PDB file of C-alpha atoms in Angstrom:
ATOM      1  CA  UNK N  18     127.561  91.243 111.104  1.00  0.00           C
ATOM      2  CA  UNK N  19     123.799  91.327 110.746  1.00  0.00           C
ATOM      3  CA  UNK N  20     122.092  88.755 112.942  1.00  0.00           C
ATOM      4  CA  UNK N  21     119.304  88.282 110.434  1.00  0.00           C
ATOM      5  CA  UNK N  22     121.554  88.483 107.374  1.00  0.00           C
ATOM      6  CA  UNK N  23     123.844  85.683 108.451  1.00  0.00           C
ATOM      7  CA  UNK N  24     121.056  83.153 109.023  1.00  0.00           C
ATOM      8  CA  UNK N  25     120.783  80.549 106.255  1.00  0.00           C
ATOM      9  CA  UNK N  26     117.657  80.183 104.120  1.00  0.00           C
ATOM     10  CA  UNK N  27     116.509  76.583 103.749  1.00  0.00           C
ATOM     11  CA  UNK N  28     114.747  75.501 100.554  1.00  0.00           C
ATOM     12  CA  UNK N  29     112.156  72.872 101.500  1.00  0.00           C
ATOM     13  CA  UNK N  30     108.951  71.503 100.030  1.00  0.00           C
ATOM     14  CA  UNK N  31     109.855  71.441  96.342  1.00  0.00           C
ATOM     15  CA  UNK N  32     111.385  74.929  96.260  1.00  0.00           C
ATOM     16  CA  UNK N  33     114.286  75.646  93.924  1.00  0.00           C
ATOM     17  CA  UNK N  34     116.385  78.771  93.531  1.00  0.00           C
ATOM     18  CA  UNK N  35     118.355  80.066  90.556  1.00  0.00           C
ATOM     19  CA  UNK N  36     121.039  82.700  91.006  1.00  0.00           C
ATOM     20  CA  UNK N  37     122.066  84.493  87.808  1.00  0.00           C
ATOM     21  CA  UNK N  38     124.424  87.355  88.592  1.00  0.00           C
ATOM     22  CA  UNK N  39     122.458  89.734  90.793  1.00  0.00           C
ATOM     23  CA  UNK N  40     119.043  88.164  90.133  1.00  0.00           C
ATOM     24  CA  UNK N  41     117.547  85.529  92.436  1.00  0.00           C
ATOM     25  CA  UNK N  42     114.604  83.464  91.168  1.00  0.00           C
ATOM     26  CA  UNK N  43     112.656  81.240  93.559  1.00  0.00           C
ATOM     27  CA  UNK N  44     110.261  78.609  92.168  1.00  0.00           C
ATOM     28  CA  UNK N  45     107.802  76.567  94.178  1.00  0.00           C
ATOM     29  CA  UNK N  46     104.442  74.831  94.074  1.00  0.00           C
ATOM     30  CA  UNK N  47     102.472  78.121  94.079  1.00  0.00           C
ATOM     31  CA  UNK N  48     104.538  80.040  91.520  1.00  0.00           C
ATOM     32  CA  UNK N  49     107.741  81.939  90.845  1.00  0.00           C
ATOM     33  CA  UNK N  50     109.191  85.166  92.280  1.00  0.00           C
ATOM     34  CA  UNK N  51     112.222  87.245  91.255  1.00  0.00           C
ATOM     35  CA  UNK N  52     114.421  89.594  93.267  1.00  0.00           C
ATOM     36  CA  UNK N  53     117.138  91.926  91.991  1.00  0.00           C
ATOM     37  CA  UNK N  54     120.043  92.184  94.447  1.00  0.00           C
ATOM     38  CA  UNK N  55     121.639  95.565  95.066  1.00  0.00           C
ATOM     39  CA  UNK N  56     125.343  96.244  94.568  1.00  0.00           C
ATOM     40  CA  UNK N  57     127.508  94.747  97.305  1.00  0.00           C
ATOM     41  CA  UNK N  58     125.105  91.922  98.185  1.00  0.00           C
ATOM     42  CA  UNK N  59     125.641  88.380  96.894  1.00  0.00           C
ATOM     43  CA  UNK N  60     123.835  85.076  97.389  1.00  0.00           C
ATOM     44  CA  UNK N  61     125.447  81.657  97.348  1.00  0.00           C
ATOM     45  CA  UNK N  62     123.734  78.281  97.168  1.00  0.00           C
ATOM     46  CA  UNK N  63     125.044  75.137  98.804  1.00  0.00           C
ATOM     47  CA  UNK N  64     122.627  72.286  98.158  1.00  0.00           C
ATOM     48  CA  UNK N  65     119.274  73.313  99.623  1.00  0.00           C
ATOM     49  CA  UNK N  66     120.650  76.252 101.600  1.00  0.00           C
ATOM     50  CA  UNK N  67     121.006  79.869 100.481  1.00  0.00           C
ATOM     51  CA  UNK N  68     123.393  82.249 102.223  1.00  0.00           C
ATOM     52  CA  UNK N  69     123.419  86.045 101.801  1.00  0.00           C
ATOM     53  CA  UNK N  70     126.786  87.864 101.953  1.00  0.00           C
ATOM     54  CA  UNK N  71     127.817  91.501 101.859  1.00  0.00           C
ATOM     55  CA  UNK N  72     130.902  92.997 100.242  1.00  0.00           C
ATOM     56  CA  UNK N  73     132.008  95.307 103.070  1.00  0.00           C
ATOM     57  CA  UNK N  74     131.029  96.814 106.392  1.00  0.00           C
ATOM     58  CA  UNK N  75     129.779 100.036 104.842  1.00  0.00           C
ATOM     59  CA  UNK N  76     126.576 101.356 106.323  1.00  0.00           C
ATOM     60  CA  UNK N  77     124.638 100.786 103.079  1.00  0.00           C
ATOM     61  CA  UNK N  78     125.823  97.189 102.770  1.00  0.00           C
ATOM     62  CA  UNK N  79     124.996  96.484 106.411  1.00  0.00           C
ATOM     63  CA  UNK N  80     121.469  97.809 106.017  1.00  0.00           C
ATOM     64  CA  UNK N  81     120.856  95.853 102.802  1.00  0.00           C
ATOM     65  CA  UNK N  82     122.275  92.589 104.187  1.00  0.00           C
ATOM     66  CA  UNK N  83     119.423  91.699 106.534  1.00  0.00           C
ATOM     67  CA  UNK N  84     116.793  93.220 104.259  1.00  0.00           C
ATOM     68  CA  UNK N  85     117.870  91.118 101.281  1.00  0.00           C
ATOM     69  CA  UNK N  86     117.879  87.963 103.367  1.00  0.00           C
ATOM     70  CA  UNK N  87     114.374  88.712 104.700  1.00  0.00           C
ATOM     71  CA  UNK N  88     112.997  89.394 101.211  1.00  0.00           C
ATOM     72  CA  UNK N  89     114.389  86.087  99.901  1.00  0.00           C
ATOM     73  CA  UNK N  90     113.010  84.224 102.949  1.00  0.00           C
ATOM     74  CA  UNK N  91     109.586  85.817 102.315  1.00  0.00           C
ATOM     75  CA  UNK N  92     109.805  84.655  98.692  1.00  0.00           C
ATOM     76  CA  UNK N  93     110.439  81.070  99.834  1.00  0.00           C
ATOM     77  CA  UNK N  94     107.479  81.205 102.236  1.00  0.00           C
ATOM     78  CA  UNK N  95     105.296  82.791  99.546  1.00  0.00           C
ATOM     79  CA  UNK N  96     105.889  80.107  96.903  1.00  0.00           C
ATOM     80  CA  UNK N  97     105.266  77.297  99.424  1.00  0.00           C
ATOM     81  CA  UNK N  98     102.470  78.564 101.731  1.00  0.00           C
ATOM     82  CA  UNK N  99     101.376  81.914 100.317  1.00  0.00           C
ATOM     83  CA  UNK N 100     100.202  84.926 102.303  1.00  0.00           C
ATOM     84  CA  UNK N 101      96.755  86.066 103.394  1.00  0.00           C
ATOM     85  CA  UNK N 102      95.350  89.231 104.925  1.00  0.00           C
ATOM     86  CA  UNK N 103      91.778  89.665 106.108  1.00  0.00           C
ATOM     87  CA  UNK N 104      90.132  93.059 106.366  1.00  0.00           C
ATOM     88  CA  UNK N 105      86.734  93.999 107.712  1.00  0.00           C
ATOM     89  CA  UNK N 106      84.516  96.958 106.987  1.00  0.00           C
ATOM     90  CA  UNK N 107      82.665  98.525 109.918  1.00  0.00           C
ATOM     91  CA  UNK N 108      79.853 100.940 109.136  1.00  0.00           C
ATOM     92  CA  UNK N 109      76.227 101.088 108.104  1.00  0.00           C
ATOM     93  CA  UNK N 110      75.810 100.363 104.408  1.00  0.00           C
ATOM     94  CA  UNK N 111      79.485  99.556 103.834  1.00  0.00           C
ATOM     95  CA  UNK N 112      80.004  96.784 101.310  1.00  0.00           C
ATOM     96  CA  UNK N 113      82.621  95.465  98.917  1.00  0.00           C
ATOM     97  CA  UNK N 114      82.449  93.456  95.728  1.00  0.00           C
ATOM     98  CA  UNK N 115      84.889  92.180  93.135  1.00  0.00           C
ATOM     99  CA  UNK N 116      84.126  93.210  89.551  1.00  0.00           C
ATOM    100  CA  UNK N 117      86.576  91.537  87.184  1.00  0.00           C
ATOM    101  CA  UNK N 118      90.039  92.724  88.223  1.00  0.00           C
ATOM    102  CA  UNK N 119      88.692  95.644  90.302  1.00  0.00           C
ATOM    103  CA  UNK N 120      87.591  95.900  93.917  1.00  0.00           C
ATOM    104  CA  UNK N 121      84.584  98.176  94.367  1.00  0.00           C
ATOM    105  CA  UNK N 122      84.123  99.677  97.843  1.00  0.00           C
ATOM    106  CA  UNK N 123      80.922 101.444  98.929  1.00  0.00           C
ATOM    107  CA  UNK N 124      82.050 103.181 102.125  1.00  0.00           C
ATOM    108  CA  UNK N 125      79.875 106.262 102.511  1.00  0.00           C
ATOM    109  CA  UNK N 126      81.012 108.293  99.502  1.00  0.00           C
ATOM    110  CA  UNK N 127      78.552 109.367  96.774  1.00  0.00           C
ATOM    111  CA  UNK N 128      80.139 106.896  94.328  1.00  0.00           C
ATOM    112  CA  UNK N 129      81.812 103.558  95.082  1.00  0.00           C
ATOM    113  CA  UNK N 130      85.618 103.703  95.108  1.00  0.00           C
ATOM    114  CA  UNK N 131      87.264 101.318  92.640  1.00  0.00           C
ATOM    115  CA  UNK N 132      90.750  99.912  93.192  1.00  0.00           C
ATOM    116  CA  UNK N 133      92.461  97.831  90.475  1.00  0.00           C
ATOM    117  CA  UNK N 134      93.711  94.468  91.769  1.00  0.00           C
ATOM    118  CA  UNK N 135      97.400  93.940  90.864  1.00  0.00           C
ATOM    119  CA  UNK N 136      98.560  90.760  89.162  1.00  0.00           C
ATOM    120  CA  UNK N 137      99.564  88.014  91.570  1.00  0.00           C
ATOM    121  CA  UNK N 138      96.987  89.132  94.147  1.00  0.00           C
ATOM    122  CA  UNK N 139      93.584  87.470  94.565  1.00  0.00           C
ATOM    123  CA  UNK N 140      90.655  89.060  96.390  1.00  0.00           C
ATOM    124  CA  UNK N 141      87.553  87.370  97.790  1.00  0.00           C
ATOM    125  CA  UNK N 142      84.657  89.075  99.582  1.00  0.00           C
ATOM    126  CA  UNK N 143      82.674  87.253 102.305  1.00  0.00           C
ATOM    127  CA  UNK N 144      79.363  88.604 103.614  1.00  0.00           C
ATOM    128  CA  UNK N 145      80.001  91.902 101.721  1.00  0.00           C
ATOM    129  CA  UNK N 146      82.066  93.244 104.638  1.00  0.00           C
ATOM    130  CA  UNK N 147      85.023  90.856 105.003  1.00  0.00           C
ATOM    131  CA  UNK N 148      87.746  91.144 102.368  1.00  0.00           C
ATOM    132  CA  UNK N 149      90.295  88.311 102.041  1.00  0.00           C
ATOM    133  CA  UNK N 150      93.462  89.151 100.106  1.00  0.00           C
ATOM    134  CA  UNK N 151      95.783  86.290  99.133  1.00  0.00           C
ATOM    135  CA  UNK N 152      98.952  85.977  97.066  1.00  0.00           C
ATOM    136  CA  UNK N 153     102.526  84.762  96.978  1.00  0.00           C
ATOM    137  CA  UNK N 154     104.257  88.168  96.924  1.00  0.00           C
ATOM    138  CA  UNK N 155     104.215  89.603 100.450  1.00  0.00           C
ATOM    139  CA  UNK N 156     105.177  93.089  99.299  1.00  0.00           C
ATOM    140  CA  UNK N 157     102.453  93.368  96.624  1.00  0.00           C
ATOM    141  CA  UNK N 158      99.870  91.945  99.011  1.00  0.00           C
ATOM    142  CA  UNK N 159     100.787  94.447 101.742  1.00  0.00           C
ATOM    143  CA  UNK N 160     100.763  97.386  99.322  1.00  0.00           C
ATOM    144  CA  UNK N 161      97.305  96.456  98.038  1.00  0.00           C
ATOM    145  CA  UNK N 162      95.950  95.966 101.569  1.00  0.00           C
ATOM    146  CA  UNK N 163      97.303  99.398 102.540  1.00  0.00           C
ATOM    147  CA  UNK N 164      95.628 100.947  99.474  1.00  0.00           C
ATOM    148  CA  UNK N 165      92.301  99.376 100.475  1.00  0.00           C
ATOM    149  CA  UNK N 166      92.642 100.622 104.058  1.00  0.00           C
ATOM    150  CA  UNK N 167      93.565 104.099 102.816  1.00  0.00           C
ATOM    151  CA  UNK N 168      90.142 104.478 101.134  1.00  0.00           C
ATOM    152  CA  UNK N 169      88.433 104.783 104.550  1.00  0.00           C
ATOM    153  CA  UNK N 170      90.786 104.370 107.535  1.00  0.00           C
ATOM    154  CA  UNK N 171      89.075 103.559 110.835  1.00  0.00           C
ATOM    155  CA  UNK N 172      88.105 106.636 112.795  1.00  0.00           C
ATOM    156  CA  UNK N 173      88.738 106.792 116.559  1.00  0.00           C
ATOM    157  CA  UNK N 174      85.256 107.784 117.801  1.00  0.00           C
ATOM    158  CA  UNK N 175      82.930 105.066 116.497  1.00  0.00           C
ATOM    159  CA  UNK N 176      85.500 102.760 114.868  1.00  0.00           C
ATOM    160  CA  UNK N 177      83.894 103.038 111.425  1.00  0.00           C
ATOM    161  CA  UNK N 178      86.104 102.321 108.426  1.00  0.00           C
ATOM    162  CA  UNK N 179      88.209  99.545 106.912  1.00  0.00           C
ATOM    163  CA  UNK N 180      90.566  97.729 109.291  1.00  0.00           C
ATOM    164  CA  UNK N 181      92.545  94.522 109.475  1.00  0.00           C
ATOM    165  CA  UNK N 182      90.893  91.641 111.324  1.00  0.00           C
ATOM    166  CA  UNK N 183      92.214  91.659 114.879  1.00  0.00           C
ATOM    167  CA  UNK N 184      93.497  95.249 114.669  1.00  0.00           C
ATOM    168  CA  UNK N 185      92.877  97.270 117.835  1.00  0.00           C
ATOM    169  CA  UNK N 186      91.581 100.766 117.127  1.00  0.00           C
ATOM    170  CA  UNK N 187      92.458 103.323 119.800  1.00  0.00           C
ATOM    171  CA  UNK N 188      89.094 104.792 120.755  1.00  0.00           C
ATOM    172  CA  UNK N 189      88.569 108.346 121.956  1.00  0.00           C
ATOM    173  CA  UNK N 190      85.846 109.664 124.196  1.00  0.00           C
ATOM    174  CA  UNK N 191      83.380 111.921 122.379  1.00  0.00           C
ATOM    175  CA  UNK N 192      82.396 115.446 123.336  1.00  0.00           C
ATOM    176  CA  UNK N 193      80.880 116.026 126.744  1.00  0.00           C
ATOM    177  CA  UNK N 194      78.658 118.854 127.930  1.00  0.00           C
ATOM    178  CA  UNK N 195      80.189 121.904 129.561  1.00  0.00           C
ATOM    179  CA  UNK N 196      78.464 121.504 132.942  1.00  0.00           C
TER     180      UNK N 196
END
């Protein structure tokens, strides 16, 4: 049995869960999130504890068991504490700004790149080079952060680009002369 899948999920801090067939809805102080369970995975609630079960020991059910439990746990954390990712831009003239529901990035291209901000995700820009992304849905937040990083990934020679705060960039030595 999955070590992660068999761990119980505790609902604390004003969090409630509704299970309707194969749909799990988690409500908390910061909002509400929904998750559609796949076939063969069920969730039971006993007081303030959720337990994820699988129908059989098939490979597909085993792989979905722990994943489903982790997604529901992330939903509980999201509606109570929320998630945050910080990104920094390294490079001369690089800057970011929020225009309505779009993030505009000037990162060395002739025109600024514009990325639409998905619903449920909030973006704040500090000092024009530090981007703070917050939200309750860990998956949507991670997907948006990856899309921002994809605009100008950090390069290994000078480290210029968009990176996560605290991320270590593997640096390469530049060209040397032939003598």
